[in-house]
Amino acid sequence: MKKFFLTALLAVSFLALSGLGAQSLKGMSFNGATGLYSIPTGRIAWERSSDLGLDFGYHTIISDGRAANIPAFAISLFKWVELSAAFDIQPNNRGHGKDNNDFMTGAKIQFPFTNTAIALGGNFQAINLSNENFSYNAGQVYVAFTYAGQFFTMPAETTVVVGKTFRERNSWRGKTDSDIDFGMGFDMILLPNVFQNWIHWITDFANFSYSDDAFGASAISRGVLNTGLRIDLAQIPALSKFKFAIDIVAADAFDENRSFVIGVVFGIPIL
């Protein structure tokens, strides 16, 4: 029931948007792709602004006194292609004496539409690289739609993602690749008359996580809702040509195992 309520609430937010434009921050999701927190958006990092752009990101997910560290990298090419990679360095959380480190790499192609950003993407995940007993490979394909509008008087973007996750048959999670992936979220510039364009309020909800072996932001039981602030430091005039954002997030916020996430993304246009 809670999952249905959250999905319905986000759907109402989507329908409430008018056709007015919003400023897109184009931050980085936890797995390195341009996106919200768990879900990618229909945009790439340097659409319409640079033929070659580089983004560097880092997020730490803190749960039950332990932390996972996720450095990430993304490159944007020709204003329509994005390649990303992230290394999810997790603590030992299964009592087997070994760390649970995952490598994730992704690709996204944004189609050249004007009003609605649409991207076709996918990722490959090498799970538990250092543990032969729990290691396996997974992958996801998806299409993401991002629509710019306005929520009351605040510029906003709504994203809808539909996809499919695949796992190896011998994964420790079993053969559970029959579900359809669905995610929805919004990025709203919070009170622009007060904070200008500095603060974005971001919320996303999905029945999939940033990876198939997510730490502290896991949808394995009943979906995951993340909400938090993304602070746009590129509003500082000296940084206006760059991307510089800080994330402060409550991950899996409605579940007992909720976590806290802090992160930073810095981007550079090359060409």
Tab-separated table of C-alpha atoms in Angstrom:
chain	number	residue	atom	x	y	z
A	1	MET	CA	0.000	0.000	0.000
A	2	LYS	CA	2.811	2.441	0.833
A	3	LYS	CA	4.529	1.653	-2.457
A	4	PHE	CA	1.268	2.325	-4.340
A	5	PHE	CA	0.742	5.593	-2.452
A	6	LEU	CA	4.245	6.846	-3.252
A	7	THR	CA	3.930	5.944	-6.913
A	8	ALA	CA	0.539	7.655	-7.128
A	9	LEU	CA	1.912	10.756	-5.417
A	10	LEU	CA	4.770	11.041	-7.879
A	11	ALA	CA	2.365	10.472	-10.774
A	12	VAL	CA	0.186	13.344	-9.554
A	13	SER	CA	3.280	15.536	-9.387
A	14	PHE	CA	4.062	14.594	-12.982
A	15	LEU	CA	0.585	15.463	-14.195
A	16	ALA	CA	0.640	18.766	-12.325
A	17	LEU	CA	3.562	20.045	-14.371
A	18	SER	CA	2.878	22.650	-17.011
A	19	GLY	CA	4.849	23.084	-20.197
A	20	LEU	CA	7.208	25.708	-18.811
A	21	GLY	CA	10.938	25.111	-18.855
A	22	ALA	CA	13.194	24.264	-15.931
A	23	GLN	CA	16.904	24.597	-15.334
A	24	SER	CA	18.507	21.166	-15.425
A	25	LEU	CA	21.439	20.578	-13.100
A	26	LYS	CA	22.338	17.201	-14.692
A	27	GLY	CA	23.888	15.662	-11.596
A	28	MET	CA	25.192	12.134	-11.161
A	29	SER	CA	23.326	9.126	-9.795
A	30	PHE	CA	25.010	6.721	-7.387
A	31	ASN	CA	26.205	4.461	-10.220
A	32	GLY	CA	27.797	7.240	-12.278
A	33	ALA	CA	25.116	7.844	-14.910
A	34	THR	CA	23.590	11.297	-15.218
A	35	GLY	CA	20.469	11.108	-13.108
A	36	LEU	CA	18.767	11.562	-9.780
A	37	TYR	CA	19.827	9.089	-7.066
A	38	SER	CA	18.772	5.528	-7.971
A	39	ILE	CA	17.434	6.336	-11.425
A	40	PRO	CA	19.000	7.805	-14.579
A	41	THR	CA	17.384	10.693	-16.394
A	42	GLY	CA	16.721	11.177	-20.075
A	43	ARG	CA	19.623	13.630	-20.246
A	44	ILE	CA	23.378	13.262	-20.583
A	45	ALA	CA	25.832	15.320	-18.593
A	46	TRP	CA	26.763	17.911	-21.220
A	47	GLU	CA	23.864	17.938	-23.675
A	48	ARG	CA	23.854	20.962	-26.012
A	49	SER	CA	26.792	22.552	-24.201
A	50	SER	CA	29.982	20.576	-24.919
A	51	ASP	CA	31.121	18.035	-27.501
A	52	LEU	CA	33.445	16.582	-24.891
A	53	GLY	CA	32.737	16.857	-21.176
A	54	LEU	CA	34.127	15.051	-18.145
A	55	ASP	CA	32.367	14.473	-14.818
A	56	PHE	CA	33.960	13.156	-11.632
A	57	GLY	CA	31.784	12.021	-8.748
A	58	TYR	CA	32.017	10.555	-5.281
A	59	HIS	CA	29.247	9.358	-2.954
A	60	THR	CA	29.495	7.725	0.428
A	61	ILE	CA	26.520	5.759	1.763
A	62	ILE	CA	26.437	5.474	5.556
A	63	SER	CA	24.281	2.715	7.083
A	64	ASP	CA	24.381	1.175	10.588
A	65	GLY	CA	27.734	2.725	11.346
A	66	ARG	CA	29.382	1.420	8.166
A	67	ALA	CA	30.009	3.146	4.871
A	68	ALA	CA	30.308	2.314	1.194
A	69	ASN	CA	32.404	4.590	-1.010
A	70	ILE	CA	31.553	5.083	-4.676
A	71	PRO	CA	33.977	7.020	-6.896
A	72	ALA	CA	32.597	7.511	-10.407
A	73	PHE	CA	33.518	8.957	-13.771
A	74	ALA	CA	31.491	9.923	-16.837
A	75	ILE	CA	32.375	11.225	-20.270
A	76	SER	CA	29.965	12.972	-22.647
A	77	LEU	CA	30.595	12.844	-26.376
A	78	PHE	CA	29.074	14.845	-29.269
A	79	LYS	CA	26.236	16.143	-27.032
A	80	TRP	CA	24.315	12.860	-27.307
A	81	VAL	CA	26.446	9.965	-25.982
A	82	GLU	CA	27.482	9.283	-22.393
A	83	LEU	CA	29.808	6.608	-20.994
A	84	SER	CA	30.149	6.093	-17.241
A	85	ALA	CA	31.908	3.880	-14.701
A	86	ALA	CA	31.791	3.534	-10.919
A	87	PHE	CA	33.474	1.370	-8.286
A	88	ASP	CA	31.250	0.505	-5.316
A	89	ILE	CA	33.617	-0.196	-2.402
A	90	GLN	CA	31.442	-1.872	0.227
A	91	PRO	CA	32.304	-3.140	3.726
A	92	ASN	CA	31.937	-6.771	4.713
A	93	ASN	CA	28.199	-7.153	5.270
A	94	ARG	CA	27.659	-10.898	4.987
A	95	GLY	CA	30.041	-12.256	7.614
A	96	HIS	CA	32.193	-14.079	5.092
A	97	GLY	CA	35.358	-12.131	5.853
A	98	LYS	CA	35.660	-10.490	2.463
A	99	ASP	CA	34.677	-7.093	1.124
A	100	ASN	CA	31.842	-6.742	-1.367
A	101	ASN	CA	33.248	-4.569	-4.110
A	102	ASP	CA	31.260	-4.017	-7.305
A	103	PHE	CA	32.219	-2.461	-10.632
A	104	MET	CA	29.548	-0.753	-12.724
A	105	THR	CA	29.829	0.641	-16.219
A	106	GLY	CA	27.107	2.198	-18.338
A	107	ALA	CA	26.230	3.840	-21.633
A	108	LYS	CA	23.428	6.176	-22.604
A	109	ILE	CA	22.277	7.709	-25.891
A	110	GLN	CA	20.055	10.787	-25.783
A	111	PHE	CA	17.700	11.316	-28.696
A	112	PRO	CA	17.545	14.884	-30.117
A	113	PHE	CA	14.059	15.906	-28.981
A	114	THR	CA	13.366	19.453	-27.868
A	115	ASN	CA	10.710	19.374	-25.152
A	116	THR	CA	11.110	15.896	-23.667
A	117	ALA	CA	14.558	14.388	-23.136
A	118	ILE	CA	14.552	10.692	-24.060
A	119	ALA	CA	17.521	8.391	-23.566
A	120	LEU	CA	18.142	4.726	-24.239
A	121	GLY	CA	20.718	3.218	-21.926
A	122	GLY	CA	22.107	0.226	-20.168
A	123	ASN	CA	24.703	-0.871	-17.653
A	124	PHE	CA	26.868	-3.849	-16.791
A	125	GLN	CA	27.586	-4.785	-13.178
A	126	ALA	CA	30.346	-7.085	-11.931
A	127	ILE	CA	29.132	-7.924	-8.419
A	128	ASN	CA	31.381	-8.976	-5.500
A	129	LEU	CA	34.577	-9.027	-7.511
A	130	SER	CA	36.788	-10.286	-4.660
A	131	ASN	CA	34.528	-13.099	-3.493
A	132	GLU	CA	34.202	-16.150	-5.706
A	133	ASN	CA	31.332	-17.521	-3.571
A	134	PHE	CA	29.090	-14.477	-4.119
A	135	SER	CA	30.378	-13.012	-7.382
A	136	TYR	CA	28.131	-12.792	-10.447
A	137	ASN	CA	27.318	-10.453	-13.321
A	138	ALA	CA	24.167	-8.420	-13.864
A	139	GLY	CA	22.965	-5.903	-16.393
A	140	GLN	CA	20.131	-3.519	-17.068
A	141	VAL	CA	18.573	-1.933	-20.149
A	142	TYR	CA	16.221	1.035	-19.849
A	143	VAL	CA	14.575	3.966	-21.519
A	144	ALA	CA	14.312	7.216	-19.547
A	145	PHE	CA	12.001	10.172	-20.188
A	146	THR	CA	12.618	13.574	-18.586
A	147	TYR	CA	10.035	16.326	-18.894
A	148	ALA	CA	10.694	19.943	-17.876
A	149	GLY	CA	7.875	21.914	-16.333
A	150	GLN	CA	6.817	23.853	-13.281
A	151	PHE	CA	5.352	22.718	-9.961
A	152	PHE	CA	3.335	25.596	-8.516
A	153	THR	CA	5.848	28.448	-8.929
A	154	MET	CA	8.983	26.289	-8.846
A	155	PRO	CA	10.759	25.006	-11.982
A	156	ALA	CA	10.898	21.215	-11.970
A	157	GLU	CA	11.748	18.174	-14.037
A	158	THR	CA	9.994	14.816	-13.823
A	159	THR	CA	11.689	11.591	-14.924
A	160	VAL	CA	10.110	8.220	-15.701
A	161	VAL	CA	12.273	5.124	-16.284
A	162	VAL	CA	11.176	1.724	-17.608
A	163	GLY	CA	13.608	-1.126	-18.062
A	164	LYS	CA	14.694	-4.661	-17.301
A	165	THR	CA	17.437	-6.163	-15.118
A	166	PHE	CA	19.148	-9.450	-15.991
A	167	ARG	CA	21.252	-11.643	-13.710
A	168	GLU	CA	23.338	-14.755	-14.153
A	169	ARG	CA	21.433	-17.919	-13.260
A	170	ASN	CA	24.011	-18.818	-10.627
A	171	SER	CA	23.733	-15.535	-8.709
A	172	TRP	CA	23.272	-15.901	-4.949
A	173	ARG	CA	20.015	-13.948	-5.312
A	174	GLY	CA	18.566	-16.670	-7.506
A	175	LYS	CA	17.006	-16.292	-10.952
A	176	THR	CA	14.785	-13.299	-10.239
A	177	ASP	CA	14.968	-11.394	-13.508
A	178	SER	CA	11.278	-11.573	-14.438
A	179	ASP	CA	10.241	-8.168	-13.054
A	180	ILE	CA	9.986	-5.003	-15.125
A	181	ASP	CA	12.037	-2.116	-13.748
A	182	PHE	CA	10.111	1.083	-13.065
A	183	GLY	CA	11.259	4.311	-11.483
A	184	MET	CA	9.957	7.832	-11.176
A	185	GLY	CA	11.302	11.025	-9.632
A	186	PHE	CA	11.511	14.776	-9.766
A	187	ASP	CA	14.142	17.494	-9.527
A	188	MET	CA	12.678	20.785	-8.328
A	189	ILE	CA	14.458	24.104	-7.827
A	190	LEU	CA	13.447	24.881	-4.256
A	191	LEU	CA	11.978	28.343	-3.606
A	192	PRO	CA	13.911	30.158	-6.357
A	193	ASN	CA	12.704	33.550	-5.122
A	194	VAL	CA	14.493	32.842	-1.841
A	195	PHE	CA	17.453	30.598	-2.758
A	196	GLN	CA	17.796	31.654	-6.416
A	197	ASN	CA	18.846	28.501	-8.311
A	198	TRP	CA	21.178	27.159	-5.641
A	199	ILE	CA	19.099	24.371	-4.077
A	200	HIS	CA	17.365	21.496	-5.827
A	201	TRP	CA	15.011	19.163	-3.973
A	202	ILE	CA	15.286	15.705	-5.520
A	203	THR	CA	13.146	12.636	-4.824
A	204	ASP	CA	13.091	9.341	-6.678
A	205	PHE	CA	11.275	6.058	-6.157
A	206	ALA	CA	11.995	2.773	-7.949
A	207	ASN	CA	11.644	-0.974	-7.688
A	208	PHE	CA	15.333	-1.237	-8.604
A	209	SER	CA	18.481	0.146	-6.991
A	210	TYR	CA	21.553	1.922	-8.308
A	211	SER	CA	23.072	-1.566	-8.646
A	212	ASP	CA	21.911	-5.147	-8.190
A	213	ASP	CA	23.898	-5.300	-4.922
A	214	ALA	CA	23.202	-1.835	-3.529
A	215	PHE	CA	24.428	-0.818	-0.094
A	216	GLY	CA	22.041	1.118	2.135
A	217	ALA	CA	19.768	2.226	-0.720
A	218	SER	CA	18.300	-1.123	-1.649
A	219	ALA	CA	15.013	-1.915	-3.354
A	220	ILE	CA	15.325	-5.644	-2.690
A	221	SER	CA	12.369	-5.813	-0.285
A	222	ARG	CA	9.710	-3.319	-1.394
A	223	GLY	CA	11.279	-0.588	-3.467
A	224	VAL	CA	13.465	2.331	-2.526
A	225	LEU	CA	12.642	6.015	-2.005
A	226	ASN	CA	15.469	8.533	-1.805
A	227	THR	CA	15.037	12.215	-1.083
A	228	GLY	CA	17.432	15.049	-0.454
A	229	LEU	CA	19.049	18.268	-1.591
A	230	ARG	CA	21.426	18.889	-4.468
A	231	ILE	CA	23.288	22.166	-3.997
A	232	ASP	CA	24.482	23.856	-7.193
A	233	LEU	CA	27.794	25.570	-6.440
A	234	ALA	CA	28.184	26.448	-10.122
A	235	GLN	CA	25.926	29.406	-9.299
A	236	ILE	CA	29.129	31.040	-8.009
A	237	PRO	CA	30.255	33.265	-10.923
A	238	ALA	CA	33.834	31.960	-10.875
A	239	LEU	CA	32.509	28.391	-11.316
A	240	SER	CA	29.777	29.130	-13.855
A	241	LYS	CA	31.556	27.326	-16.711
A	242	PHE	CA	31.866	24.141	-14.677
A	243	LYS	CA	29.575	21.705	-12.910
A	244	PHE	CA	29.921	21.554	-9.138
A	245	ALA	CA	27.171	19.971	-7.055
A	246	ILE	CA	26.878	18.579	-3.539
A	247	ASP	CA	24.329	15.888	-2.597
A	248	ILE	CA	22.827	15.445	0.871
A	249	VAL	CA	20.427	12.493	0.772
A	250	ALA	CA	18.237	10.282	2.943
A	251	ALA	CA	18.437	6.942	1.108
A	252	ASP	CA	15.699	4.315	1.420
A	253	ALA	CA	14.112	6.952	3.619
A	254	PHE	CA	10.838	5.170	4.444
A	255	ASP	CA	12.369	1.853	5.539
A	256	GLU	CA	13.911	0.877	8.867
A	257	ASN	CA	17.361	0.492	7.300
A	258	ARG	CA	17.386	4.064	5.976
A	259	SER	CA	20.808	5.476	5.227
A	260	PHE	CA	22.534	8.817	4.857
A	261	VAL	CA	24.419	9.804	1.713
A	262	ILE	CA	26.735	12.668	0.969
A	263	GLY	CA	28.336	13.213	-2.401
A	264	VAL	CA	29.993	15.636	-4.753
A	265	VAL	CA	30.153	15.943	-8.537
A	266	PHE	CA	32.566	18.121	-10.473
A	267	GLY	CA	32.366	18.490	-14.253
A	268	ILE	CA	34.572	20.117	-16.868
A	269	PRO	CA	33.662	20.995	-20.478
A	270	ILE	CA	36.650	20.227	-22.726
A	271	LEU	CA	35.364	21.098	-26.211
